[in-house]
mmCIF file of C-alpha atoms in Angstrom:
data_model
loop_
_atom_site.group_PDB
_atom_site.id
_atom_site.type_symbol
_atom_site.label_atom_id
_atom_site.label_comp_id
_atom_site.label_asym_id
_atom_site.label_seq_id
_atom_site.Cartn_x
_atom_site.Cartn_y
_atom_site.Cartn_z
ATOM 1 C CA MET A 24 26.516 -10.299 -61.574
ATOM 2 C CA GLN A 25 29.222 -12.868 -62.052
ATOM 3 C CA GLU A 26 28.210 -16.495 -61.956
ATOM 4 C CA ALA A 27 30.263 -19.534 -61.054
ATOM 5 C CA GLY A 28 32.055 -20.810 -64.099
ATOM 6 C CA ASP A 29 32.441 -17.439 -65.858
ATOM 7 C CA ASP A 30 35.596 -17.089 -67.967
ATOM 8 C CA THR A 31 38.204 -15.429 -65.769
ATOM 9 C CA GLY A 32 41.142 -15.640 -68.142
ATOM 10 C CA ASP A 33 43.121 -18.019 -65.903
ATOM 11 C CA ASP A 34 42.997 -21.624 -64.753
ATOM 12 C CA THR A 35 41.125 -21.081 -61.481
ATOM 13 C CA LEU A 36 37.885 -22.948 -60.888
ATOM 14 C CA HIS A 37 35.823 -19.870 -60.041
ATOM 15 C CA PRO A 38 35.584 -16.210 -61.111
ATOM 16 C CA TRP A 39 36.262 -14.454 -57.785
ATOM 17 C CA SER A 40 39.408 -12.766 -56.530
ATOM 18 C CA ARG A 41 38.179 -10.559 -53.622
ATOM 19 C CA TYR A 42 35.885 -12.064 -51.003
ATOM 20 C CA VAL A 43 34.421 -10.129 -48.073
ATOM 21 C CA ALA A 44 32.416 -11.830 -45.308
ATOM 22 C CA ILE A 45 29.894 -9.781 -43.307
ATOM 23 C CA GLY A 46 27.961 -10.785 -40.213
ATOM 24 C CA ASP A 47 28.014 -11.832 -36.573
ATOM 25 C CA SER A 48 29.457 -14.744 -34.569
ATOM 26 C CA PHE A 49 28.321 -17.285 -37.168
ATOM 27 C CA THR A 50 30.574 -15.698 -39.794
ATOM 28 C CA GLU A 51 33.326 -14.759 -37.342
ATOM 29 C CA GLY A 52 33.718 -18.479 -36.681
ATOM 30 C CA ILE A 53 32.837 -18.717 -32.997
ATOM 31 C CA GLY A 54 32.746 -22.353 -31.915
ATOM 32 C CA ASP A 55 35.586 -23.356 -34.248
ATOM 33 C CA PRO A 56 38.710 -22.381 -32.277
ATOM 34 C CA GLU A 57 42.001 -22.243 -34.154
ATOM 35 C CA PRO A 58 44.989 -20.560 -32.457
ATOM 36 C CA ASN A 59 46.733 -19.951 -35.785
ATOM 37 C CA SER A 60 43.790 -18.029 -37.254
ATOM 38 C CA PRO A 61 43.310 -14.280 -36.717
ATOM 39 C CA GLY A 62 41.107 -13.772 -33.690
ATOM 40 C CA GLY A 63 41.613 -17.362 -32.600
ATOM 41 C CA ASN A 64 38.688 -18.779 -34.594
ATOM 42 C CA ARG A 65 38.480 -20.336 -38.045
ATOM 43 C CA GLY A 66 34.851 -20.936 -39.049
ATOM 44 C CA TRP A 67 33.016 -21.675 -42.269
ATOM 45 C CA ALA A 68 33.931 -18.375 -43.982
ATOM 46 C CA ASP A 69 37.663 -18.948 -43.488
ATOM 47 C CA ARG A 70 37.215 -22.505 -44.727
ATOM 48 C CA VAL A 71 35.427 -21.284 -47.863
ATOM 49 C CA ALA A 72 38.094 -18.637 -48.460
ATOM 50 C CA GLU A 73 40.845 -21.230 -48.126
ATOM 51 C CA VAL A 74 39.304 -23.304 -50.904
ATOM 52 C CA LEU A 75 38.729 -20.271 -53.133
ATOM 53 C CA ALA A 76 42.319 -19.117 -52.600
ATOM 54 C CA ALA A 77 43.899 -22.449 -53.529
ATOM 55 C CA GLY A 78 45.900 -22.028 -56.727
ATOM 56 C CA ASN A 79 45.027 -18.333 -57.033
ATOM 57 C CA GLU A 80 47.811 -16.043 -55.829
ATOM 58 C CA ARG A 81 45.673 -12.967 -56.553
ATOM 59 C CA PHE A 82 42.887 -14.029 -54.198
ATOM 60 C CA ARG A 83 42.201 -11.734 -51.242
ATOM 61 C CA TYR A 84 39.870 -12.204 -48.276
ATOM 62 C CA ALA A 85 38.449 -9.984 -45.530
ATOM 63 C CA ASN A 86 36.152 -10.961 -42.675
ATOM 64 C CA LEU A 87 34.385 -8.049 -40.994
ATOM 65 C CA ALA A 88 32.031 -10.126 -38.836
ATOM 66 C CA VAL A 89 31.879 -9.516 -35.088
ATOM 67 C CA ARG A 90 30.063 -11.646 -32.536
ATOM 68 C CA GLY A 91 26.879 -10.367 -30.939
ATOM 69 C CA LYS A 92 26.066 -7.780 -33.590
ATOM 70 C CA LEU A 93 22.459 -6.908 -34.369
ATOM 71 C CA ILE A 94 21.435 -6.164 -37.923
ATOM 72 C CA GLN A 95 21.448 -2.383 -37.475
ATOM 73 C CA GLN A 96 24.976 -2.558 -36.079
ATOM 74 C CA ILE A 97 26.073 -4.661 -39.035
ATOM 75 C CA MET A 98 24.551 -2.085 -41.380
ATOM 76 C CA ASP A 99 26.231 0.793 -39.556
ATOM 77 C CA GLU A 100 29.642 -0.806 -39.039
ATOM 78 C CA GLN A 101 30.241 -3.306 -41.839
ATOM 79 C CA ILE A 102 28.377 -2.489 -45.050
ATOM 80 C CA GLU A 103 30.308 0.597 -46.154
ATOM 81 C CA PRO A 104 33.708 -0.819 -45.106
ATOM 82 C CA ALA A 105 32.847 -3.904 -47.137
ATOM 83 C CA VAL A 106 31.956 -1.835 -50.194
ATOM 84 C CA GLN A 107 35.217 0.097 -49.870
ATOM 85 C CA LEU A 108 37.144 -3.182 -50.152
ATOM 86 C CA ARG A 109 35.707 -3.622 -53.672
ATOM 87 C CA PRO A 110 34.759 -7.294 -53.386
ATOM 88 C CA ASP A 111 33.482 -9.399 -56.247
ATOM 89 C CA LEU A 112 32.097 -11.960 -53.780
ATOM 90 C CA ILE A 113 30.200 -11.116 -50.583
ATOM 91 C CA THR A 114 28.622 -13.370 -47.997
ATOM 92 C CA ILE A 115 26.254 -11.800 -45.504
ATOM 93 C CA SER A 116 24.453 -13.435 -42.603
ATOM 94 C CA ALA A 117 22.655 -10.897 -40.443
ATOM 95 C CA GLY A 118 19.551 -10.709 -38.307
ATOM 96 C CA GLY A 119 19.968 -13.938 -36.375
ATOM 97 C CA ASN A 120 20.663 -12.183 -33.087
ATOM 98 C CA ASP A 121 17.620 -9.978 -33.655
ATOM 99 C CA VAL A 122 15.370 -12.975 -34.332
ATOM 100 C CA LEU A 123 16.511 -14.552 -31.054
ATOM 101 C CA ARG A 124 15.300 -11.573 -29.039
ATOM 102 C CA PRO A 125 11.823 -11.844 -27.508
ATOM 103 C CA GLY A 126 9.275 -9.613 -29.189
ATOM 104 C CA SER A 127 11.327 -8.937 -32.312
ATOM 105 C CA ASP A 128 9.501 -8.691 -35.643
ATOM 106 C CA PRO A 129 11.019 -10.796 -38.465
ATOM 107 C CA ASP A 130 9.444 -8.550 -41.099
ATOM 108 C CA GLU A 131 11.062 -5.443 -39.620
ATOM 109 C CA ILE A 132 14.420 -7.220 -39.390
ATOM 110 C CA ALA A 133 14.110 -8.323 -43.007
ATOM 111 C CA ALA A 134 13.339 -4.775 -44.143
ATOM 112 C CA LYS A 135 16.707 -3.699 -42.747
ATOM 113 C CA PHE A 136 18.345 -6.698 -44.389
ATOM 114 C CA GLN A 137 16.879 -5.624 -47.734
ATOM 115 C CA THR A 138 18.349 -2.137 -47.321
ATOM 116 C CA ALA A 139 21.770 -3.672 -46.702
ATOM 117 C CA ILE A 140 21.515 -5.921 -49.757
ATOM 118 C CA GLU A 141 20.393 -3.025 -51.932
ATOM 119 C CA ARG A 142 23.593 -1.157 -51.047
ATOM 120 C CA LEU A 143 25.841 -4.190 -51.528
ATOM 121 C CA ALA A 144 24.235 -5.091 -54.856
ATOM 122 C CA ALA A 145 24.963 -1.682 -56.367
ATOM 123 C CA ASP A 146 28.486 -2.746 -57.350
ATOM 124 C CA ARG A 147 27.337 -6.029 -58.930
ATOM 125 C CA ALA A 148 29.303 -8.389 -56.717
ATOM 126 C CA THR A 149 28.064 -11.939 -56.301
ATOM 127 C CA ILE A 150 26.157 -11.989 -53.004
ATOM 128 C CA VAL A 151 25.452 -15.059 -50.880
ATOM 129 C CA VAL A 152 22.741 -14.836 -48.208
ATOM 130 C CA PHE A 153 21.735 -17.401 -45.586
ATOM 131 C CA THR A 154 18.486 -18.793 -44.314
ATOM 132 C CA GLY A 155 18.319 -19.593 -40.621
ATOM 133 C CA VAL A 156 18.685 -23.094 -39.237
ATOM 134 C CA ASP A 157 15.560 -25.193 -38.678
ATOM 135 C CA VAL A 158 15.716 -25.051 -34.887
ATOM 136 C CA GLY A 159 12.984 -27.610 -34.317
ATOM 137 C CA PHE A 160 15.613 -30.102 -33.157
ATOM 138 C CA SER A 161 16.726 -27.812 -30.316
ATOM 139 C CA PRO A 162 14.813 -27.768 -27.018
ATOM 140 C CA VAL A 163 16.347 -24.360 -26.339
ATOM 141 C CA PHE A 164 15.240 -22.658 -29.555
ATOM 142 C CA ARG A 165 12.334 -24.626 -31.021
ATOM 143 C CA GLY A 166 9.941 -22.032 -29.604
ATOM 144 C CA ILE A 167 11.111 -19.503 -32.210
ATOM 145 C CA ARG A 168 10.951 -21.942 -35.147
ATOM 146 C CA GLY A 169 7.988 -20.117 -36.671
ATOM 147 C CA LYS A 170 9.722 -16.758 -36.400
ATOM 148 C CA VAL A 171 12.825 -18.170 -38.100
ATOM 149 C CA ALA A 172 10.660 -19.592 -40.897
ATOM 150 C CA ILE A 173 9.025 -16.205 -41.499
ATOM 151 C CA TYR A 174 12.414 -14.504 -41.571
ATOM 152 C CA ASN A 175 13.667 -17.113 -44.029
ATOM 153 C CA GLU A 176 10.821 -16.413 -46.441
ATOM 154 C CA ASN A 177 11.746 -12.737 -46.316
ATOM 155 C CA ILE A 178 15.383 -13.629 -47.020
ATOM 156 C CA ARG A 179 14.342 -15.692 -50.042
ATOM 157 C CA SER A 180 12.255 -12.801 -51.334
ATOM 158 C CA VAL A 181 15.160 -10.356 -51.000
ATOM 159 C CA ALA A 182 17.494 -12.843 -52.661
ATOM 160 C CA SER A 183 15.127 -13.210 -55.600
ATOM 161 C CA GLN A 184 14.786 -9.450 -55.986
ATOM 162 C CA PHE A 185 18.550 -8.833 -56.022
ATOM 163 C CA ASP A 186 19.682 -12.066 -57.701
ATOM 164 C CA CYS A 187 21.542 -13.349 -54.645
ATOM 165 C CA ILE A 188 22.648 -16.925 -54.086
ATOM 166 C CA VAL A 189 20.850 -18.574 -51.166
ATOM 167 C CA ALA A 190 22.862 -20.794 -48.824
ATOM 168 C CA ASP A 191 19.990 -22.753 -47.331
ATOM 169 C CA GLN A 192 20.735 -23.704 -43.738
ATOM 170 C CA TRP A 193 17.074 -24.558 -43.129
ATOM 171 C CA ALA A 194 17.427 -27.450 -45.602
ATOM 172 C CA LEU A 195 20.839 -28.514 -44.259
ATOM 173 C CA THR A 196 19.578 -31.389 -42.149
ATOM 174 C CA ASP A 197 23.088 -32.480 -41.141
ATOM 175 C CA ILE A 198 23.336 -29.570 -38.709
ATOM 176 C CA GLN A 199 20.016 -30.426 -37.078
ATOM 177 C CA ASP A 200 22.067 -32.509 -34.676
ATOM 178 C CA GLN A 201 23.331 -31.225 -31.336
ATOM 179 C CA ARG A 202 26.673 -32.953 -31.982
ATOM 180 C CA MET A 203 27.317 -30.332 -34.685
ATOM 181 C CA TRP A 204 27.110 -27.555 -32.089
ATOM 182 C CA ALA A 205 29.476 -26.097 -29.526
ATOM 183 C CA PRO A 206 28.858 -26.572 -25.788
ATOM 184 C CA ASP A 207 26.997 -23.235 -25.669
ATOM 185 C CA ARG A 208 24.306 -24.768 -27.974
ATOM 186 C CA LEU A 209 24.221 -21.497 -29.905
ATOM 187 C CA HIS A 210 27.254 -21.749 -32.193
ATOM 188 C CA LEU A 211 28.392 -24.475 -34.549
ATOM 189 C CA ASN A 212 31.466 -26.487 -33.604
ATOM 190 C CA ALA A 213 34.325 -27.293 -35.993
ATOM 191 C CA ILE A 214 32.388 -30.095 -37.703
ATOM 192 C CA GLY A 215 29.349 -27.849 -38.045
ATOM 193 C CA HIS A 216 31.386 -25.027 -39.595
ATOM 194 C CA HIS A 217 33.023 -27.519 -41.969
ATOM 195 C CA THR A 218 29.563 -28.748 -42.996
ATOM 196 C CA VAL A 219 28.338 -25.209 -43.686
ATOM 197 C CA ALA A 220 31.501 -24.475 -45.701
ATOM 198 C CA ARG A 221 30.748 -27.476 -47.925
ATOM 199 C CA MET A 222 27.186 -26.218 -48.383
ATOM 200 C CA VAL A 223 28.358 -22.708 -49.347
ATOM 201 C CA LEU A 224 30.871 -24.058 -51.859
ATOM 202 C CA GLU A 225 28.130 -26.201 -53.361
ATOM 203 C CA ALA A 226 25.864 -23.149 -53.626
ATOM 204 C CA LEU A 227 28.712 -21.337 -55.421
ATOM 205 C CA ASP A 228 29.244 -24.376 -57.679
ATOM 206 C CA VAL A 229 32.938 -24.502 -56.754
ATOM 207 C CA PRO A 230 34.664 -27.902 -57.044
ATOM 208 C CA ASN A 231 36.459 -28.868 -53.855
ATOM 209 C CA THR A 232 37.900 -31.786 -51.949
ATOM 210 C CA LEU A 233 36.208 -31.175 -48.601
ATOM 211 C CA GLU A 234 34.795 -34.481 -47.419
ATOM 212 C CA PRO A 235 31.808 -34.861 -45.099
ATOM 213 C CA MET A 236 32.720 -35.004 -41.416
ATOM 214 C CA ARG A 237 30.586 -37.011 -39.018
ATOM 215 C CA PRO A 238 30.405 -36.458 -35.269
ATOM 216 C CA GLU A 239 31.126 -39.211 -32.801
ATOM 217 C CA PRO A 240 28.110 -41.259 -31.641
ATOM 218 C CA TYR A 241 26.388 -40.079 -28.498
ATOM 219 C CA PRO A 242 27.624 -41.842 -25.368
ATOM 220 C CA GLU A 243 24.968 -43.573 -23.317
ATOM 221 C CA ARG A 244 23.632 -41.183 -20.689
ATOM 222 C CA SER A 245 21.004 -41.447 -18.005
ATOM 223 C CA ARG A 246 18.254 -38.882 -17.509
ATOM 224 C CA ARG A 247 20.172 -37.691 -14.493
ATOM 225 C CA ASP A 248 23.252 -37.089 -16.662
ATOM 226 C CA VAL A 249 21.189 -35.154 -19.197
ATOM 227 C CA ARG A 250 19.649 -33.049 -16.445
ATOM 228 C CA SER A 251 23.083 -32.359 -14.987
ATOM 229 C CA ASP A 252 24.363 -31.261 -18.409
ATOM 230 C CA ASP A 253 21.371 -28.945 -18.836
ATOM 231 C CA LEU A 254 21.977 -27.318 -15.463
ATOM 232 C CA GLN A 255 25.667 -26.850 -16.212
ATOM 233 C CA TRP A 256 24.802 -25.295 -19.592
ATOM 234 C CA ALA A 257 22.372 -22.899 -17.910
ATOM 235 C CA ARG A 258 25.002 -21.792 -15.393
ATOM 236 C CA GLU A 259 27.820 -21.388 -17.907
ATOM 237 C CA TYR A 260 25.964 -19.957 -20.900
ATOM 238 C CA LEU A 261 22.298 -19.086 -20.376
ATOM 239 C CA VAL A 262 22.664 -16.999 -17.214
ATOM 240 C CA PRO A 263 25.566 -14.892 -18.600
ATOM 241 C CA TRP A 264 23.564 -14.341 -21.812
ATOM 242 C CA VAL A 265 20.546 -13.107 -19.834
ATOM 243 C CA VAL A 266 22.744 -10.861 -17.687
ATOM 244 C CA ARG A 267 24.248 -9.262 -20.818
ATOM 245 C CA ARG A 268 20.753 -8.609 -22.182
ATOM 246 C CA VAL A 269 19.646 -6.957 -18.935
ATOM 247 C CA ARG A 270 22.780 -4.799 -18.871
ATOM 248 C CA HIS A 271 22.488 -3.989 -22.585
ATOM 249 C CA GLN A 272 25.894 -5.526 -23.149
ATOM 250 C CA SER A 273 27.099 -7.615 -26.070
ATOM 251 C CA SER A 274 29.653 -10.377 -26.406
ATOM 252 C CA GLY A 275 31.087 -8.247 -29.215
ATOM 253 C CA ASP A 276 31.777 -5.179 -27.098
ATOM 254 C CA ALA A 277 35.448 -4.199 -27.546
ATOM 255 C CA ILE A 278 35.871 -6.883 -30.251
ATOM 256 C CA THR A 279 37.118 -5.799 -33.676
ATOM 257 C CA ALA A 280 36.968 -7.595 -37.012
ATOM 258 C CA LYS A 281 39.531 -10.376 -37.274
ATOM 259 C CA ARG A 282 40.377 -9.696 -40.940
ATOM 260 C CA PRO A 283 39.546 -6.017 -41.631
ATOM 261 C CA ILE A 284 41.814 -5.820 -44.676
ATOM 262 C CA ALA A 285 41.456 -7.882 -47.841
ATOM 263 C CA GLY A 286 44.651 -9.914 -47.760
ATOM 264 C CA PRO A 287 46.110 -13.267 -48.783
ATOM 265 C CA LEU A 288 45.589 -16.414 -46.735
ATOM 266 C CA VAL A 289 48.047 -18.909 -45.348
ATOM 267 C CA GLN A 290 46.715 -22.243 -46.533
ATOM 268 C CA PRO A 291 46.020 -24.884 -43.864
ATOM 269 C CA ALA A 292 48.005 -28.101 -44.103
ATOM 270 C CA GLU A 293 45.136 -30.117 -45.597
ATOM 271 C CA LEU A 294 44.940 -27.815 -48.642
ATOM 272 C CA ARG A 295 48.649 -27.385 -49.339
ATOM 273 C CA GLU A 296 50.076 -29.128 -52.356
ATOM 274 C CA ASP A 297 53.661 -29.373 -51.052
#
């Protein structure tokens, strides 16, 4: 496996030239809208790729992630296409949607995750895996905190077995703040995705100029305002989510990967040198 800082024979600050991102809405970039990005969302993976591509004309990036996908769907639909793209860097975040489902078993989910990693590791690419967020801060999700913790320990075990890099969201306390999250309370917003991108680049030991971004202070709100916000959230996001579960539908139905081919990136203005 390549490690950050290996000699690549050029003046880039990292050894990778082909990056493939695998996963669900987290990796697709939902919550970080950007009209100029493929699919209309940017997200942490695009932000990481933009930094890795800076100054490296040979760098190529694909993002196969699709919102709503369960781990078996990711295994069936993304693993082999990712391998065929011959990446030397892979990020994979999978299983989060499974963990959210009532009655799901984190050990069974992790067993599937291990099978996916075993296939990806066969070609000796650098692999980055993710722990889940410590959801104790969230009234909506704190009830599954223990399940997330069990899944995380499985992820760490798989990472150790296959020499993966762990991007530790559980320890990323900055995102344990509702201001880092989109109005649906399920996906990170632009600041949250930026924060995760900085964490991933740190895990990869890649120098970068991304500065911390802080959300605006909370406005003063009464209990009545908070209750009104909760009811609006339930109408706009919770009820549709429950309806999709009952109908066995997914937010990713009819959605295709936003970057299915490993191609060059157009650098955002903040990373351009001219």
